[in-house]
Amino acid sequence: MKLLTVLSFLLPLTAALPTTLLVNPLQPELEARQCATTCGSNCYTSSQVTAAVNSGCNYVNQGGTAGGSSYPHQYNNYEGFDFPVSGPYYEFPIKPGGVYTGGSPGPDRVVFNANCQRAGAITHTGASGNSFVGCSGTS
């Protein structure tokens, strides 16, 4: 009888919980840690890639650069990547610790077009000279 009383008390509480908490309470955290692309040993989430593209695109639209750097600037695709969107292309640094605001750009870049559409991600890591190789998902 006591079990029935406890269950009747808990049932309204569980019905009020969001479904995602009942199915997998860690799912939002897991999704936040999933790599949308990996450049060398750097894993970037979808949110990080979107933030870098949005920041770079804002500078392009305003005609400025980040912190007195040369970024964003036009990317000529000398390596011949097969991007899913048409150019012209721009490159902008993507950093593991937040959005690029100037200074050393590090090896990793997002590439986007004049319509602010993501084209891909590239890195100097593993490339010879000043060229790039594709991060995961960019070929």
Coordinates of C-alpha atoms in Angstrom, one line a residue:
M1 CA 0.0 0.0 0.0
K2 CA 2.8 2.4 0.8
L3 CA 4.4 1.7 -2.6
L4 CA 1.2 2.8 -4.3
T5 CA 1.1 6.0 -2.3
V6 CA 4.8 6.8 -3.2
L7 CA 4.2 6.1 -6.9
S8 CA 1.0 8.2 -6.9
F9 CA 3.1 11.0 -5.4
L10 CA 6.0 10.7 -7.8
L11 CA 4.0 10.3 -11.0
P12 CA 2.9 14.0 -11.2
L13 CA 6.4 15.1 -10.5
T14 CA 7.9 13.0 -13.4
A15 CA 5.2 14.2 -15.7
A16 CA 6.3 17.8 -15.1
L17 CA 10.0 17.1 -16.0
P18 CA 11.2 17.9 -19.5
T19 CA 11.4 14.8 -21.7
T20 CA 15.1 15.3 -22.3
L21 CA 15.8 14.9 -18.6
L22 CA 13.9 11.7 -18.4
V23 CA 15.5 10.2 -21.5
N24 CA 19.1 11.3 -21.0
P25 CA 20.0 14.0 -18.5
L26 CA 23.5 14.3 -20.0
Q27 CA 22.6 14.7 -23.6
P28 CA 22.9 18.5 -23.9
E29 CA 26.4 18.2 -22.3
L30 CA 27.4 15.4 -24.7
E31 CA 26.2 17.4 -27.7
A32 CA 28.1 20.4 -26.6
R33 CA 31.3 18.3 -26.5
Q34 CA 30.9 16.7 -29.9
C35 CA 33.3 17.8 -32.6
A36 CA 31.8 19.4 -35.6
T37 CA 35.3 19.5 -37.0
T38 CA 38.8 18.5 -35.8
C39 CA 41.9 20.5 -36.9
G40 CA 45.0 18.7 -35.8
S41 CA 44.3 17.9 -32.2
N42 CA 41.8 20.7 -31.7
C43 CA 38.1 19.7 -31.5
Y44 CA 35.6 22.4 -32.4
T45 CA 31.9 22.2 -31.6
S46 CA 29.3 23.4 -33.9
S47 CA 28.8 26.4 -31.6
Q48 CA 32.5 27.3 -31.8
V49 CA 32.5 27.1 -35.6
T50 CA 29.3 29.1 -35.9
A51 CA 30.7 31.8 -33.5
A52 CA 33.9 32.0 -35.6
V53 CA 32.0 32.3 -38.9
N54 CA 29.6 34.9 -37.5
S55 CA 32.5 37.0 -36.0
G56 CA 34.5 36.9 -39.3
C57 CA 31.4 37.7 -41.3
N58 CA 30.6 40.6 -39.1
Y59 CA 34.0 42.1 -39.8
V60 CA 33.6 41.5 -43.5
N61 CA 30.3 43.3 -43.5
Q62 CA 31.6 46.2 -41.5
G63 CA 34.8 46.5 -43.5
G64 CA 37.1 45.9 -40.5
T65 CA 39.5 43.4 -39.0
A66 CA 39.9 41.8 -35.7
G67 CA 42.2 43.7 -33.3
G68 CA 44.3 45.3 -36.0
S69 CA 45.1 42.0 -37.6
S70 CA 44.6 41.1 -41.2
Y71 CA 41.7 38.8 -40.4
P72 CA 39.3 38.2 -42.0
H73 CA 40.8 38.3 -45.4
Q74 CA 40.1 36.7 -48.8
Y75 CA 41.0 33.1 -49.1
N76 CA 42.0 32.1 -52.6
N77 CA 41.8 28.3 -52.2
Y78 CA 45.1 27.6 -53.8
E79 CA 44.9 24.1 -52.3
G80 CA 41.7 23.3 -54.4
F81 CA 39.3 22.3 -51.6
D82 CA 35.8 21.3 -52.8
F83 CA 33.7 23.6 -50.7
P84 CA 29.9 23.1 -50.7
V85 CA 29.2 26.8 -51.2
S86 CA 30.5 29.2 -53.9
G87 CA 33.0 31.9 -53.3
P88 CA 34.5 34.4 -53.0
Y89 CA 35.9 33.0 -49.8
Y90 CA 37.2 34.5 -46.6
E91 CA 39.3 32.9 -43.8
F92 CA 39.1 33.7 -40.2
P93 CA 40.9 32.1 -37.2
I94 CA 39.1 29.7 -35.0
K95 CA 40.6 29.2 -31.5
P96 CA 39.9 26.6 -28.9
G97 CA 39.6 29.2 -26.1
G98 CA 37.0 31.6 -27.6
V99 CA 36.4 33.8 -30.6
Y100 CA 39.5 35.4 -32.2
T101 CA 39.9 39.1 -31.4
G102 CA 43.4 39.8 -32.7
G103 CA 47.0 38.7 -32.0
S104 CA 48.4 35.3 -32.9
P105 CA 45.8 33.5 -35.1
G106 CA 47.0 30.0 -34.4
P107 CA 46.9 27.4 -37.1
D108 CA 43.2 26.8 -37.6
R109 CA 40.7 28.7 -39.8
V110 CA 37.1 28.7 -40.7
V111 CA 36.3 29.5 -44.4
F112 CA 33.0 31.2 -45.4
N113 CA 31.7 33.1 -48.3
A114 CA 30.4 36.6 -48.8
N115 CA 26.9 35.4 -47.9
C116 CA 28.3 34.2 -44.5
Q117 CA 27.8 30.6 -45.4
R118 CA 30.3 28.2 -43.9
A119 CA 32.5 26.6 -46.5
G120 CA 34.7 24.5 -44.3
A121 CA 37.6 24.5 -41.8
I122 CA 41.3 24.3 -42.7
T123 CA 44.6 24.2 -40.7
H124 CA 48.3 24.7 -41.1
T125 CA 48.8 21.8 -38.8
G126 CA 50.3 19.0 -41.0
A127 CA 50.7 21.1 -44.1
S128 CA 53.9 22.1 -45.7
G129 CA 55.0 25.8 -45.8
N130 CA 52.2 28.3 -45.5
S131 CA 49.6 26.0 -47.2
F132 CA 46.6 24.4 -45.6
V133 CA 45.1 20.9 -45.2
G134 CA 41.4 20.3 -44.5
C135 CA 40.1 19.8 -41.1
S136 CA 37.7 16.8 -40.7
G137 CA 34.7 17.3 -43.0
T138 CA 36.7 19.5 -45.5
S139 CA 38.2 17.9 -48.5

